CSV table of C-alpha atoms in Angstrom, one decimal:
chain,number,residue,atom,x,y,z
A,120,MET,CA,125.9,85.6,125.7
A,121,PRO,CA,125.2,89.6,126.4
A,122,LEU,CA,122.2,91.0,124.9
A,123,LYS,CA,122.4,92.1,121.3
A,124,LEU,CA,121.7,96.0,121.2
A,125,GLY,CA,120.9,97.7,118.5
A,126,ALA,CA,117.9,99.6,116.4
A,127,TYR,CA,115.1,99.5,114.3
A,128,THR,CA,115.9,101.0,111.1
A,129,ALA,CA,112.3,103.1,110.2
A,130,CYS,CA,114.2,106.6,111.8
A,131,LEU,CA,117.3,105.8,108.8
A,132,HIS,CA,114.3,105.4,105.8
A,133,ASP,CA,115.7,108.1,104.6
A,134,ARG,CA,119.0,106.7,103.6
A,135,PRO,CA,120.0,103.4,101.7
A,136,LEU,CA,120.5,100.3,103.9
A,137,ALA,CA,123.8,100.2,103.9
A,138,GLU,CA,124.2,103.9,104.8
A,139,ALA,CA,122.1,103.0,107.9
A,140,LEU,CA,123.8,100.5,108.8
A,141,ASP,CA,127.2,102.6,108.6
A,142,VAL,CA,124.7,104.5,111.2
A,143,LEU,CA,124.3,101.8,113.3
A,144,GLN,CA,127.4,101.0,113.3
A,145,ALA,CA,128.6,104.4,114.9
A,146,ASP,CA,126.5,103.8,117.1
A,147,GLY,CA,128.6,101.8,118.6
A,148,LEU,CA,125.4,99.4,118.0
A,149,THR,CA,125.3,95.6,116.3
A,150,SER,CA,121.2,94.4,116.3
A,151,VAL,CA,118.9,95.5,113.1
A,152,GLU,CA,115.4,95.2,112.8
A,153,VAL,CA,114.5,96.1,109.5
A,154,ASN,CA,110.5,97.1,108.3
A,155,THR,CA,109.1,94.7,105.9
A,156,GLY,CA,105.4,95.9,105.0
A,157,GLY,CA,102.1,96.3,107.2
A,158,PHE,CA,101.6,100.5,108.7
A,159,ILE,CA,104.7,101.4,106.8
A,160,PRO,CA,107.2,101.7,103.4
A,161,SER,CA,110.4,98.5,103.7
A,162,PRO,CA,113.1,100.3,101.9
A,163,HIS,CA,115.3,98.4,104.1
A,164,CYS,CA,113.9,94.8,103.2
A,165,HIS,CA,112.8,94.5,98.9
A,166,VAL,CA,110.3,91.0,100.2
A,167,ASP,CA,109.6,91.0,96.6
A,168,LEU,CA,112.9,89.7,95.9
A,169,LEU,CA,114.5,88.1,99.0
A,170,LEU,CA,111.5,85.6,98.4
A,171,SER,CA,112.2,84.8,95.1
A,172,SER,CA,115.9,84.8,95.3
A,173,GLU,CA,118.7,82.8,97.1
A,174,GLN,CA,121.0,84.7,96.2
A,175,ALA,CA,119.6,88.0,96.7
A,176,ARG,CA,119.2,86.5,100.7
A,177,ARG,CA,123.0,85.6,100.9
A,178,ASP,CA,124.0,88.9,99.8
A,179,TYR,CA,121.3,90.8,102.2
A,180,LEU,CA,122.5,88.9,105.5
A,181,GLU,CA,126.2,90.1,104.2
A,182,THR,CA,125.9,93.0,104.2
A,183,PHE,CA,124.5,92.8,107.5
A,184,ALA,CA,127.6,90.3,108.7
A,185,SER,CA,130.1,92.6,106.5
A,186,ARG,CA,129.6,95.1,109.7
A,187,GLY,CA,129.7,92.7,112.7
A,188,MET,CA,126.3,92.8,112.5
A,189,GLU,CA,123.5,90.6,113.1
A,190,LEU,CA,119.6,91.0,111.4
A,191,THR,CA,117.3,90.2,114.8
A,192,GLY,CA,114.2,90.9,113.6
A,193,LEU,CA,111.8,91.7,110.6
A,194,ASN,CA,109.2,94.4,111.5
A,195,CYS,CA,105.6,94.3,110.1
A,196,ASN,CA,103.5,96.0,112.8
A,197,GLY,CA,99.9,96.7,111.4
A,198,ASN,CA,96.4,96.2,112.2
A,199,PRO,CA,95.9,92.6,109.9
A,200,LEU,CA,92.4,91.9,112.0
A,201,ASN,CA,91.2,96.0,110.3
A,202,PRO,CA,88.4,95.3,108.0
A,203,LEU,CA,88.6,98.2,105.8
A,204,PRO,CA,89.3,96.3,102.4
A,205,GLY,CA,92.7,98.8,101.4
A,206,VAL,CA,94.3,97.9,105.7
A,207,GLY,CA,93.6,94.4,107.3
A,208,PRO,CA,93.7,91.8,104.2
A,209,LYS,CA,97.7,93.9,103.0
A,210,HIS,CA,98.5,93.9,106.4
A,211,ALA,CA,98.0,89.6,107.1
A,212,ASP,CA,99.4,89.3,103.5
A,213,ASP,CA,102.1,90.9,104.3
A,214,LEU,CA,102.8,88.9,108.2
A,215,ARG,CA,102.4,86.1,106.3
A,216,ARG,CA,104.8,86.4,103.9
A,217,THR,CA,106.7,87.7,106.1
A,218,ILE,CA,107.1,84.7,108.4
A,219,GLU,CA,107.7,83.6,105.2
A,220,LEU,CA,111.1,85.4,104.3
A,221,ALA,CA,112.5,85.2,108.1
A,222,GLY,CA,112.1,81.8,108.3
A,223,LEU,CA,114.4,81.3,104.8
A,224,LEU,CA,117.0,84.1,106.2
A,225,GLY,CA,117.1,82.2,109.1
A,226,VAL,CA,115.9,85.4,111.2
A,227,LYS,CA,114.4,84.3,114.2
A,228,HIS,CA,111.5,87.0,115.0
A,229,VAL,CA,108.9,88.8,113.4
A,230,VAL,CA,107.1,91.7,115.3
A,231,THR,CA,103.9,92.7,114.4
A,232,MET,CA,100.7,93.8,116.3
A,233,SER,CA,97.7,91.9,117.3
A,234,GLY,CA,95.2,94.2,115.4
A,235,THR,CA,91.7,94.5,116.0
A,236,PRO,CA,88.6,93.9,114.4
A,237,GLY,CA,85.5,95.7,113.7
A,238,SER,CA,82.5,95.6,116.4
A,239,ASP,CA,80.4,93.4,114.5
A,240,PRO,CA,80.7,91.1,111.1
A,241,ASP,CA,79.1,94.1,109.1
A,242,ALA,CA,81.7,97.2,111.1
A,243,LYS,CA,83.2,98.9,108.1
A,244,TYR,CA,86.1,100.2,110.5
A,245,PRO,CA,88.3,98.8,113.7
A,246,SER,CA,86.9,99.4,116.9
A,247,TRP,CA,88.9,99.4,120.2
A,248,VAL,CA,87.2,98.9,123.5
A,249,VAL,CA,88.9,100.9,126.3
A,250,ASN,CA,86.7,100.4,129.2
A,251,PRO,CA,83.4,97.7,128.7
A,252,TRP,CA,82.2,99.1,132.0
A,253,ASP,CA,78.8,99.0,129.9
A,254,GLY,CA,77.5,95.1,129.2
A,255,VAL,CA,77.0,95.9,125.6
A,256,TYR,CA,81.0,96.4,125.4
A,257,LEU,CA,81.4,92.8,126.3
A,258,ASP,CA,79.9,91.6,123.4
A,259,VAL,CA,81.8,93.4,121.2
A,260,LEU,CA,85.1,91.8,122.7
A,261,ASP,CA,83.5,88.5,122.4
A,262,TYR,CA,82.9,88.9,118.7
A,263,GLN,CA,86.6,90.3,118.3
A,264,TRP,CA,88.0,87.6,119.9
A,265,GLY,CA,86.9,85.3,117.9
A,266,VAL,CA,87.9,86.9,114.7
A,267,ALA,CA,91.3,86.9,116.6
A,268,ALA,CA,91.4,83.9,117.6
A,269,GLU,CA,91.1,82.9,114.2
A,270,PHE,CA,93.2,84.2,112.6
A,271,TRP,CA,95.9,83.9,115.2
A,272,THR,CA,95.9,80.0,115.0
A,273,GLU,CA,96.7,80.3,111.5
A,274,ILE,CA,100.0,82.7,111.7
A,275,ASP,CA,101.0,80.5,115.2
A,276,ALA,CA,101.0,77.8,112.5
A,277,LEU,CA,102.4,79.7,110.0
A,278,ALA,CA,105.1,80.6,112.2
A,279,ARG,CA,106.3,77.0,113.7
A,280,ALA,CA,106.1,75.6,110.3
A,281,HIS,CA,109.1,78.5,109.1
A,282,ASP,CA,110.7,77.6,112.9
A,283,VAL,CA,109.6,81.5,113.1
A,284,ARG,CA,108.8,83.3,116.4
A,285,VAL,CA,106.1,86.5,116.6
A,286,ALA,CA,106.8,88.7,119.0
A,287,ILE,CA,103.6,90.9,119.4
A,288,GLU,CA,104.1,94.9,120.2
A,289,MET,CA,101.3,95.5,123.0
A,290,HIS,CA,100.2,98.3,121.3
A,291,PRO,CA,96.8,100.2,122.6
A,292,HIS,CA,94.3,99.9,119.6
A,293,ASN,CA,95.4,97.0,119.2
A,294,LEU,CA,93.0,93.6,121.0
A,295,VAL,CA,96.2,92.9,123.1
A,296,PHE,CA,97.7,95.9,125.1
A,297,SER,CA,99.2,94.5,127.9
A,298,PRO,CA,100.5,91.6,129.6
A,299,VAL,CA,96.9,90.5,130.2
A,300,THR,CA,95.9,90.0,127.0
A,301,LEU,CA,98.6,89.0,125.5
A,302,ARG,CA,98.2,86.1,128.0
A,303,ARG,CA,94.6,86.1,126.9
A,304,LEU,CA,95.7,85.3,123.1
A,305,VAL,CA,98.5,83.1,123.7
A,306,ASP,CA,96.5,81.0,126.0
A,307,THR,CA,92.5,81.2,124.1
A,308,ILE,CA,94.8,79.7,120.8
A,309,GLY,CA,97.0,77.5,122.8
A,310,ALA,CA,100.0,79.2,120.6
A,311,THR,CA,103.3,77.4,120.7
A,312,ASN,CA,105.2,80.6,118.4
A,313,ILE,CA,103.2,83.5,120.2
A,314,GLY,CA,104.3,85.7,122.4
A,315,ALA,CA,105.3,89.6,123.3
A,316,GLU,CA,107.8,92.0,121.8
A,317,MET,CA,108.6,94.3,125.1
A,318,ASP,CA,108.1,98.0,123.8
A,319,PRO,CA,108.4,99.5,127.2
A,320,SER,CA,107.3,102.6,125.7
A,321,HIS,CA,103.4,101.7,125.5
A,322,LEU,CA,103.3,100.3,129.0
A,323,MET,CA,105.3,103.4,130.4
A,324,TRP,CA,101.9,105.9,129.4
A,325,GLN,CA,99.2,103.3,130.6
A,326,GLY,CA,101.1,103.1,133.8
A,327,MET,CA,102.4,100.0,134.1
A,328,ASP,CA,105.0,98.7,135.5
A,329,VAL,CA,108.0,97.9,133.5
A,330,VAL,CA,110.6,95.3,134.4
A,331,ALA,CA,106.8,93.4,136.6
A,332,CYS,CA,105.3,93.1,133.4
A,333,ILE,CA,108.7,91.5,132.5
A,334,ARG,CA,108.8,89.1,135.3
A,335,ASP,CA,105.4,88.7,134.4
A,336,LEU,CA,105.2,87.1,131.2
A,337,GLY,CA,108.5,85.5,132.0
A,338,PRO,CA,109.5,83.4,128.6
A,339,LEU,CA,106.7,84.7,126.6
A,340,VAL,CA,109.2,87.9,126.2
A,341,PHE,CA,110.9,87.4,122.7
A,342,HIS,CA,112.2,90.3,121.6
A,343,ALA,CA,112.4,93.7,122.5
A,344,ALA,CA,112.4,97.0,121.8
A,345,ALA,CA,114.3,100.0,123.7
A,346,LYS,CA,111.5,102.9,123.3
A,347,ASP,CA,111.5,105.3,126.2
A,348,ALA,CA,108.2,107.7,127.2
A,349,MET,CA,107.2,110.2,129.5
A,350,ILE,CA,104.2,112.0,131.3
A,351,THR,CA,103.7,116.0,130.3
A,352,PRO,CA,102.0,118.4,132.0
A,353,GLY,CA,99.3,118.4,130.0
A,354,VAL,CA,97.7,115.4,131.6
A,355,ASP,CA,96.2,117.5,134.2
A,356,ILE,CA,93.7,118.1,132.4
A,357,ARG,CA,94.1,115.2,129.0
A,358,GLY,CA,95.2,112.1,131.3
A,359,VAL,CA,95.8,109.4,128.7
A,360,LEU,CA,93.5,109.0,127.0
A,361,ASP,CA,92.8,111.9,125.1
A,362,THR,CA,91.7,112.4,121.4
A,363,SER,CA,92.4,116.0,121.0
A,364,PHE,CA,94.4,114.9,117.5
A,365,GLU,CA,94.2,116.4,114.1
A,366,ARG,CA,93.9,115.5,111.0
A,367,VAL,CA,97.0,115.7,108.5
A,368,PRO,CA,96.8,117.0,105.2
A,369,ALA,CA,96.5,115.2,102.2
A,370,ASP,CA,99.9,116.8,101.0
A,371,ALA,CA,101.7,117.4,103.7
A,372,PRO,CA,105.2,116.3,103.6
A,373,GLY,CA,106.5,113.0,105.5
A,374,LYS,CA,103.1,112.0,106.5
A,375,VAL,CA,103.2,108.3,108.1
A,376,PRO,CA,100.4,106.0,106.0
A,377,THR,CA,98.5,103.8,107.8
A,378,GLY,CA,96.5,102.2,104.7
A,379,TYR,CA,95.3,103.0,101.6
A,380,GLY,CA,93.5,107.0,102.3
A,381,PHE,CA,95.0,107.0,106.2
A,382,TRP,CA,97.8,108.3,108.1
A,383,CYS,CA,99.3,109.0,111.1
A,384,THR,CA,97.5,112.3,112.3
A,385,ALA,CA,99.5,115.4,114.2
A,386,TRP,CA,99.6,115.5,117.9
A,387,PRO,CA,98.1,118.1,120.6
A,388,GLU,CA,100.5,121.3,121.4
A,389,ASN,CA,100.2,120.1,124.8
A,390,PRO,CA,100.3,116.2,125.3
A,391,GLY,CA,99.4,115.0,128.3
A,392,TRP,CA,102.7,112.2,127.7
A,393,ARG,CA,104.8,111.6,124.7
A,394,PHE,CA,107.4,109.3,123.2
A,395,VAL,CA,111.1,110.7,123.9
A,396,ALA,CA,114.7,109.4,123.1
A,397,VAL,CA,115.8,106.6,125.6
A,398,GLY,CA,117.6,108.2,128.8
A,399,VAL,CA,115.2,111.1,128.7
A,400,GLY,CA,112.4,109.7,130.0
A,401,HIS,CA,113.4,106.9,132.7
A,402,ASP,CA,117.6,107.6,134.1
A,403,VAL,CA,120.0,105.1,133.1
A,404,ALA,CA,119.5,103.5,136.0
A,405,TYR,CA,115.7,102.8,135.0
A,406,TRP,CA,117.7,101.3,131.5
A,407,THR,CA,119.7,99.0,133.7
A,408,GLU,CA,117.0,96.9,135.5
A,409,PHE,CA,114.9,97.1,132.2
A,410,LEU,CA,118.0,95.0,130.9
A,411,ARG,CA,118.7,93.3,133.5
A,412,ALA,CA,114.9,91.3,133.6
A,413,LEU,CA,115.2,90.9,130.0
A,414,ALA,CA,118.5,88.7,130.4
A,415,GLU,CA,116.8,86.6,133.0
A,416,VAL,CA,114.3,85.8,130.7
A,417,ASP,CA,117.0,85.8,128.1
A,418,PRO,CA,120.7,86.4,128.4
A,419,ASP,CA,120.6,86.6,124.2
A,420,MET,CA,118.2,88.7,123.3
A,421,ALA,CA,117.7,91.7,120.6
A,422,VAL,CA,116.7,95.0,122.2
A,423,ASN,CA,116.1,97.3,119.4
A,424,ILE,CA,116.0,101.3,120.0
A,425,GLU,CA,113.1,103.0,117.9
A,426,HIS,CA,113.4,106.4,118.0
A,427,GLU,CA,110.3,108.4,118.0
A,428,ASP,CA,111.5,112.0,119.7
A,429,ALA,CA,110.5,114.2,117.4
A,430,ALA,CA,112.7,116.6,120.1
A,431,TYR,CA,115.5,115.4,118.2
A,432,ASP,CA,116.8,114.7,114.0
A,433,ARG,CA,117.0,111.3,113.8
A,434,LEU,CA,120.5,110.9,113.9
A,435,GLU,CA,121.3,112.8,117.0
A,436,GLY,CA,118.1,111.3,118.3
A,437,LEU,CA,119.2,107.6,117.8
A,438,ALA,CA,122.9,108.7,119.1
A,439,LEU,CA,121.3,109.8,122.3
A,440,ALA,CA,119.3,106.5,122.4
A,441,ALA,CA,122.5,104.2,122.2
A,442,ASP,CA,124.4,106.0,124.5
A,443,ASN,CA,122.1,105.4,127.1
A,444,LEU,CA,121.4,102.1,126.1
A,445,ARG,CA,125.4,100.7,125.9
A,446,ALA,CA,125.6,102.5,129.6
A,447,ALA,CA,122.9,100.8,131.0
A,448,ALA,CA,123.9,97.6,129.6
A,449,GLU,CA,128.0,98.3,131.2
A,450,LYS,CA,126.2,98.6,134.4
A,451,LEU,CA,124.2,95.0,134.6
């Protein structure tokens, strides 16, 4: 079977699901991933209704099937380990409910993030250790991995019970942000149903070889995102760990929530790196090798575009990404 090429519909939350699917269909895509909670709302998946009604689930799946499309993933990216009472517990519950719903829908993959706890049992905010050159940060990591192990042991068992695989996006500001940390989580808890969502963009800006990462993880790669990134001139003075972000006013239109009272910040005008449409940061030949490596792991894997390039509007950027991704697949 060929790789399943599609998109994550978060970039089309401004329209109903049926209209979003028509956009993807026009772009030549057949695989679909929808949001179910966590950081952002889930207008394309009414979780409460679908959990409670078998008929609603049949109707929902028919929305995809009638267009020759397949729902290949439920996305619940968030921070389930966040000590803030308005964030961590909600994101953790969203993840549990998403796994249950995936099992009922017959969707095999749930995409999420590992999360980041606070630095200690009394911490109020999450704390990401960037580089533990000072031994005190190894103590922090020991505590955080203990918190993560308890939570993810429960999630692994829940996923196993529902015949679902949880694919973790290796995202900085999370305990799991690289193949090394992904393996650490899996090995620490002896996971059977936890692996990686191969989103290359975050590995790109960290300076990793994405194809080498895929081949290192092998069968632990469950699911994939097509999302590009590029290093930009600002890296000369900012590096890739820059903190020059600014607050977005509470009344700003279009702000993206990350929890009660918190939302995404504004990037500096001259960043060291940024997300771009597929094919803008790395050419089609690069994406062909990306797809080739994924196909070596699972020739039937879903690869869903995640469009976050602010230089293009939603439809234009998604269409460009789809054209480049399909061109890359044709060269396999």
